[in-house]
CSV table of C-alpha atoms and ligand atoms in Angstrom, one decimal:
chain,number,residue,atom,x,y,z
A,879,MET,CA,-17.6,-0.4,10.8
A,880,PRO,CA,-15.3,-0.3,7.8
A,881,ILE,CA,-12.2,1.7,8.4
A,882,MET,CA,-12.4,3.4,5.0
A,883,GLN,CA,-15.3,3.8,2.5
A,884,VAL,CA,-14.9,4.8,-1.0
A,885,GLU,CA,-18.2,6.2,-2.3
A,886,HIS,CA,-19.1,6.9,-5.9
A,887,ILE,CA,-15.6,8.3,-6.6
A,888,SER,CA,-14.9,9.8,-10.1
A,889,HIS,CA,-11.9,11.7,-11.0
A,890,SER,CA,-10.8,13.8,-14.1
A,891,TYR,CA,-7.5,15.4,-15.0
A,892,LEU,CA,-7.4,18.6,-16.9
A,893,GLY,CA,-5.0,18.0,-19.9
A,894,PRO,CA,-4.0,19.7,-23.0
A,895,ALA,CA,-6.8,17.8,-24.9
A,896,GLY,CA,-9.3,18.9,-22.2
A,897,LYS,CA,-10.9,16.9,-19.4
A,898,LEU,CA,-9.6,13.3,-19.0
A,899,GLU,CA,-11.9,11.1,-16.9
A,900,VAL,CA,-9.7,8.6,-15.3
A,901,LEU,CA,-11.9,7.1,-12.6
A,902,ASN,CA,-15.7,6.5,-13.0
A,903,ASP,CA,-18.0,5.9,-10.2
A,904,ILE,CA,-15.8,3.8,-7.9
A,905,SER,CA,-17.3,2.3,-4.7
A,906,PHE,CA,-15.9,-0.2,-2.2
A,907,GLN,CA,-15.3,-0.5,1.6
A,908,VAL,CA,-12.1,-1.5,3.5
A,909,GLN,CA,-12.6,-3.5,6.7
A,910,ARG,CA,-10.2,-3.1,9.7
A,911,GLN,CA,-7.1,-5.4,9.4
A,912,GLU,CA,-8.1,-6.3,5.9
A,913,PHE,CA,-5.4,-6.8,3.2
A,914,ILE,CA,-6.8,-5.5,0.0
A,915,CYS,CA,-5.0,-5.5,-3.4
A,916,ILE,CA,-6.1,-3.4,-6.3
A,917,VAL,CA,-5.1,-4.7,-9.8
A,918,GLY,CA,-5.7,-3.4,-13.3
A,919,PRO,CA,-3.9,-2.5,-16.6
A,920,SER,CA,-1.4,0.3,-16.6
A,921,GLY,CA,-2.9,3.7,-16.8
A,922,CYS,CA,-6.3,2.6,-15.4
A,923,GLY,CA,-6.2,4.9,-12.5
A,924,LYS,CA,-4.7,2.7,-9.8
A,925,SER,CA,-2.3,5.4,-8.5
A,926,THR,CA,-5.0,8.0,-8.7
A,927,LEU,CA,-7.2,5.9,-6.6
A,928,LEU,CA,-4.6,5.4,-4.0
A,929,ARG,CA,-3.7,9.2,-3.8
A,930,LEU,CA,-7.6,9.9,-3.3
A,931,MET,CA,-7.7,7.3,-0.5
A,932,GLY,CA,-4.6,9.0,1.0
A,933,GLY,CA,-6.3,12.4,0.9
A,934,LEU,CA,-3.5,13.7,-1.4
A,935,ILE,CA,-5.8,14.7,-4.0
A,936,THR,CA,-9.6,15.5,-3.9
A,937,PRO,CA,-12.1,13.6,-6.2
A,938,THR,CA,-14.0,15.4,-8.7
A,939,ARG,CA,-17.1,13.6,-7.6
A,940,GLY,CA,-17.8,11.3,-4.7
A,941,GLN,CA,-16.3,11.1,-1.3
A,942,VAL,CA,-13.7,8.9,0.8
A,943,TYR,CA,-14.5,8.3,4.5
A,944,LEU,CA,-11.9,7.4,7.2
A,945,SER,CA,-13.6,5.9,10.1
A,946,SER,CA,-16.9,7.4,8.9
A,947,GLN,CA,-15.3,10.9,8.7
A,948,PRO,CA,-15.1,12.7,5.3
A,949,LEU,CA,-11.5,12.7,4.3
A,950,SER,CA,-10.4,16.2,3.2
A,951,GLY,CA,-6.6,15.8,3.3
A,952,PRO,CA,-3.7,13.8,4.4
A,953,ARG,CA,-4.0,12.3,7.8
A,954,GLN,CA,-1.5,10.8,10.2
A,955,HIS,CA,-3.8,7.8,10.5
A,956,ILE,CA,-2.9,7.0,6.9
A,957,GLY,CA,0.6,5.8,5.9
A,958,VAL,CA,1.6,5.9,2.2
A,959,VAL,CA,4.4,4.1,0.4
A,960,PHE,CA,5.2,4.7,-3.3
A,961,GLN,CA,7.1,2.7,-5.9
A,962,LYS,CA,10.2,4.7,-5.2
A,963,ALA,CA,11.4,4.7,-1.6
A,964,ASN,CA,12.3,8.4,-1.8
A,965,LEU,CA,14.7,8.2,1.1
A,966,MET,CA,16.9,11.2,2.0
A,967,PRO,CA,20.4,10.1,0.9
A,968,TRP,CA,22.2,12.1,3.5
A,969,ARG,CA,20.3,10.5,6.4
A,970,THR,CA,20.8,6.9,7.8
A,971,ALA,CA,18.1,4.3,7.7
A,972,GLN,CA,17.2,5.3,11.3
A,973,ASP,CA,17.2,9.0,10.7
A,974,ASN,CA,14.9,8.5,7.6
A,975,VAL,CA,12.3,6.7,9.8
A,976,LEU,CA,12.9,9.5,12.5
A,977,LEU,CA,12.0,12.2,10.1
A,978,PRO,CA,8.2,12.1,10.4
A,979,LEU,CA,8.5,11.9,14.2
A,980,GLU,CA,10.9,15.0,14.4
A,981,LEU,CA,8.4,16.9,12.3
A,982,ALA,CA,5.7,16.0,14.6
A,983,GLY,CA,7.7,17.1,17.6
A,984,VAL,CA,8.1,13.7,19.3
A,985,PRO,CA,10.7,13.9,22.0
A,986,ARG,CA,14.2,12.8,20.7
A,987,GLN,CA,14.7,9.7,22.9
A,988,ALA,CA,11.0,8.3,22.4
A,989,ALA,CA,11.4,9.0,18.8
A,990,ARG,CA,14.8,7.1,18.5
A,991,GLN,CA,13.4,4.2,20.2
A,992,ARG,CA,10.4,4.0,18.0
A,993,ALA,CA,12.4,4.2,14.9
A,994,LEU,CA,14.7,1.3,16.2
A,995,GLU,CA,11.6,-0.8,16.9
A,996,LEU,CA,10.2,-0.1,13.5
A,997,LEU,CA,13.4,-1.1,11.7
A,998,LYS,CA,13.5,-4.3,13.6
A,999,LEU,CA,9.8,-4.9,12.5
A,1000,VAL,CA,10.7,-4.6,8.8
A,1001,GLY,CA,13.8,-6.8,9.3
A,1002,LEU,CA,16.5,-4.2,9.3
A,1003,GLU,CA,18.0,-4.7,12.6
A,1004,GLY,CA,21.8,-3.9,12.3
A,1005,PHE,CA,21.3,-1.6,9.5
A,1006,GLU,CA,20.2,1.5,11.5
A,1007,ALA,CA,23.3,3.4,10.8
A,1008,SER,CA,23.4,2.5,6.9
A,1009,TYR,CA,22.9,5.2,4.3
A,1010,PRO,CA,20.4,4.4,1.6
A,1011,HIS,CA,23.1,4.1,-1.2
A,1012,THR,CA,24.6,1.1,0.6
A,1013,LEU,CA,21.1,-0.6,0.9
A,1014,SER,CA,19.5,-2.9,-1.8
A,1015,GLY,CA,16.3,-1.8,-3.4
A,1016,GLY,CA,14.3,-4.2,-1.3
A,1017,MET,CA,15.9,-2.8,1.9
A,1018,GLU,CA,15.2,0.8,0.9
A,1019,GLN,CA,11.6,-0.2,0.5
A,1020,ARG,CA,11.6,-1.6,3.9
A,1021,VAL,CA,13.0,1.7,5.3
A,1022,ALA,CA,10.1,3.4,3.5
A,1023,ILE,CA,7.6,1.0,5.0
A,1024,ALA,CA,9.1,1.6,8.4
A,1025,ARG,CA,8.9,5.3,7.9
A,1026,ALA,CA,5.3,5.1,6.8
A,1027,LEU,CA,4.5,3.2,10.0
A,1028,ALA,CA,6.1,5.9,12.3
A,1029,HIS,CA,2.8,7.5,13.2
A,1030,ASP,CA,1.3,4.2,13.9
A,1031,PRO,CA,-1.3,4.7,11.0
A,1032,GLU,CA,-4.4,2.7,11.0
A,1033,ILE,CA,-4.2,2.0,7.4
A,1034,LEU,CA,-1.2,1.6,5.2
A,1035,LEU,CA,-1.5,2.5,1.4
A,1036,LEU,CA,1.1,0.9,-1.0
A,1037,ASP,CA,1.5,1.9,-4.6
A,1038,GLU,CA,3.4,-0.9,-6.4
A,1039,PRO,CA,6.1,-0.8,-3.7
A,1040,PHE,CA,7.9,-3.7,-5.2
A,1041,GLY,CA,7.6,-2.6,-8.8
A,1042,ALA,CA,11.2,-1.8,-9.3
A,1043,LEU,CA,12.5,-5.0,-7.7
A,1044,ASP,CA,13.6,-8.1,-9.4
A,1045,ALA,CA,11.2,-11.3,-9.3
A,1046,MET,CA,13.0,-13.1,-6.5
A,1047,THR,CA,13.4,-10.0,-4.2
A,1048,ARG,CA,9.8,-9.3,-5.0
A,1049,GLU,CA,8.5,-12.7,-3.7
A,1050,ARG,CA,10.7,-12.3,-0.6
A,1051,MET,CA,9.2,-8.9,0.0
A,1052,SER,CA,5.7,-10.3,-0.4
A,1053,LEU,CA,6.4,-12.8,2.5
A,1054,GLU,CA,7.9,-9.9,4.6
A,1055,LEU,CA,5.0,-7.7,3.9
A,1056,LEU,CA,2.6,-10.6,5.1
A,1057,ARG,CA,4.8,-11.0,8.3
A,1058,ILE,CA,4.8,-7.1,8.9
A,1059,TRP,CA,0.9,-7.2,8.4
A,1060,GLU,CA,0.4,-9.9,10.8
A,1061,ALA,CA,2.8,-8.5,13.3
A,1062,SER,CA,1.4,-5.0,13.3
A,1063,ARG,CA,-2.3,-5.9,12.7
A,1064,LYS,CA,-2.7,-3.0,10.2
A,1065,THR,CA,-5.1,-2.5,7.4
A,1066,ILE,CA,-3.3,-2.7,4.1
A,1067,VAL,CA,-4.4,-1.5,0.7
A,1068,MET,CA,-1.9,-2.2,-2.0
A,1069,VAL,CA,-1.8,-1.5,-5.6
A,1070,THR,CA,0.0,-4.0,-7.9
A,1071,HIS,CA,-0.1,-4.9,-11.6
A,1072,SER,CA,0.9,-8.5,-10.6
A,1073,ILE,CA,-2.3,-10.7,-10.4
A,1074,THR,CA,-0.3,-13.5,-8.8
A,1075,GLU,CA,1.1,-11.1,-6.2
A,1076,ALA,CA,-2.5,-9.9,-5.5
A,1077,VAL,CA,-4.1,-13.2,-5.0
A,1078,PHE,CA,-1.2,-14.5,-2.9
A,1079,LEU,CA,-1.3,-11.5,-0.5
A,1080,ALA,CA,-5.0,-10.3,-0.2
A,1081,ASP,CA,-8.2,-11.1,1.6
A,1082,ARG,CA,-10.0,-9.4,-1.3
A,1083,VAL,CA,-8.9,-8.3,-4.8
A,1084,ILE,CA,-10.4,-5.4,-6.5
A,1085,ALA,CA,-10.2,-5.8,-10.3
A,1086,LEU,CA,-10.2,-2.4,-12.3
A,1087,GLY,CA,-10.9,-1.9,-16.0
A,1088,SER,CA,-9.7,1.1,-17.9
A,1089,GLN,CA,-10.8,4.2,-19.8
A,1090,PRO,CA,-12.2,5.2,-17.5
A,1091,GLY,CA,-11.1,3.1,-14.6
A,1092,ARG,CA,-14.1,1.2,-13.0
A,1093,VAL,CA,-14.5,-1.6,-10.6
A,1094,HIS,CA,-15.0,-4.8,-12.8
A,1095,ALA,CA,-15.2,-7.3,-9.9
A,1096,ILE,CA,-14.2,-7.8,-6.3
A,1097,PHE,CA,-13.0,-11.2,-5.3
A,1098,ASP,CA,-12.8,-12.8,-2.0
A,1099,ILE,CA,-9.5,-14.9,-1.7
A,1100,PRO,CA,-10.4,-17.8,0.6
A,1101,LEU,CA,-6.8,-19.2,0.8
A,1102,GLN,CA,-5.7,-20.3,4.3
A,1103,ARG,CA,-3.3,-18.3,6.4
A,1104,PRO,CA,-0.4,-18.2,7.0
A,1105,ARG,CA,0.5,-18.5,3.3
A,1106,ASP,CA,3.7,-19.7,1.8
A,1107,LEU,CA,5.0,-19.5,-1.8
A,1108,GLY,CA,4.1,-23.2,-2.5
A,1109,LEU,CA,0.5,-22.0,-2.4
A,1110,GLN,CA,0.9,-20.5,-5.9
A,1111,TYR,CA,1.1,-24.0,-7.5
A,1112,GLY,CA,-2.3,-25.1,-6.1
A,1113,MET,CA,-5.4,-25.6,-8.0
A,1114,LEU,CA,-7.5,-23.0,-6.1
A,1115,PHE,CA,-4.8,-20.4,-6.5
A,1116,GLY,CA,-4.8,-21.0,-10.2
A,1117,GLU,CA,-8.6,-20.7,-10.5
A,1118,LEU,CA,-8.7,-17.4,-8.6
A,1119,ALA,CA,-5.9,-15.9,-10.6
A,1120,GLY,CA,-7.7,-16.9,-13.8
A,1121,GLN,CA,-10.9,-15.3,-12.6
A,1122,VAL,CA,-9.1,-12.0,-11.7
A,1123,ARG,CA,-7.3,-12.0,-15.1
A,1124,ALA,CA,-10.6,-12.5,-16.9
A,1125,ALA,CA,-12.3,-9.7,-15.0
A,1126,ILE,CA,-9.5,-7.2,-15.9
A,1127,GLY,CA,-10.0,-8.3,-19.5
B,193,ADP,P1,-2.1,3.7,-13.2
B,193,ADP,O1,-1.4,3.9,-11.7
B,193,ADP,O2,-3.2,2.7,-13.1
B,193,ADP,O3,-1.1,3.4,-14.2
B,193,ADP,P2,-2.5,6.6,-13.0
B,193,ADP,O4,-3.5,6.8,-12.0
B,193,ADP,O5,-1.2,6.9,-12.7
B,193,ADP,O6,-2.8,5.1,-13.5
B,193,ADP,O7,-3.0,7.4,-14.3
B,193,ADP,C1,-4.2,7.2,-14.9
B,193,ADP,C2,-4.3,8.1,-16.1
B,193,ADP,O8,-4.3,9.6,-15.6
B,193,ADP,C3,-3.1,8.1,-17.1
B,193,ADP,O9,-3.7,8.4,-18.4
B,193,ADP,C4,-2.3,9.2,-16.8
B,193,ADP,O10,-1.6,9.7,-17.9
B,193,ADP,C5,-3.3,10.3,-16.2
B,193,ADP,N1,-2.7,11.1,-15.1
B,193,ADP,C6,-2.2,10.7,-13.8
B,193,ADP,N2,-1.8,11.7,-13.2
B,193,ADP,C7,-2.1,12.8,-13.9
B,193,ADP,C8,-1.9,14.2,-13.6
B,193,ADP,N3,-1.4,14.6,-12.4
B,193,ADP,N4,-2.4,15.1,-14.5
B,193,ADP,C9,-2.9,14.6,-15.7
B,193,ADP,N5,-3.1,13.4,-16.2
B,193,ADP,C10,-2.7,12.5,-15.1
B,194,MG,MG1,0.5,3.7,-11.0
């Protein structure tokens, strides 16, 4: 059974010039423990699609299902990370991760323990007491990922989480994300505008076209795991990236 089904989703926004159709008849399924990347040109509706999958907005037509249940709003089983980490500046790294647990009424001691484990998982052991302004962009995003994992969601949705980072940090974060994914056995759906990043990370890449956004193609990425950055210089990698690029057009 797929963990998530996106069935014939269309979405329109109401703007000053009338109705703007952003997504048109999008369908695909996400399997448990799969790593999916969604790529497409800027403005094609990637963020809209991810917000629909997170239950943060409701589609104009169609339906999203989480474990076969119609999704009608945000769920604790779905963790979301955006391009900006949006940490609370007056809270330490640990207290930022603690926040969703506090709001859920998890007992203090258990919540603190869980926050420590999550910070360790994302590679921030030793930075529990650090404030966001003392952390690098990559570290802030790790805190945001740890926070999104606080409720032990079944599926993690990431919207260009490394978009604001420099190329080197971005590559390092890709490797970190693969490690976190392998260690936590989560399902991940990540939006990125980088074709290389998508092919490097994903089991499958969904290529969207624009105006309105549609699924142009879905590619299986049969590269062996674990993956290392050297893979990007191989022939198969180049072929796959070329196919994805051609599909986006
Ligand atoms: P992407 O993430 O692929 O860049 P978005 O989903 O953010 O695309 O946006 C797709 C289109 O929808 C863009 O033209 C954008 O201007 C428009 N849009 C996004 N959010 C809203 C909104 N809340 N209201 C009106 N238009 C929006
Ligand atoms: Mg976007």
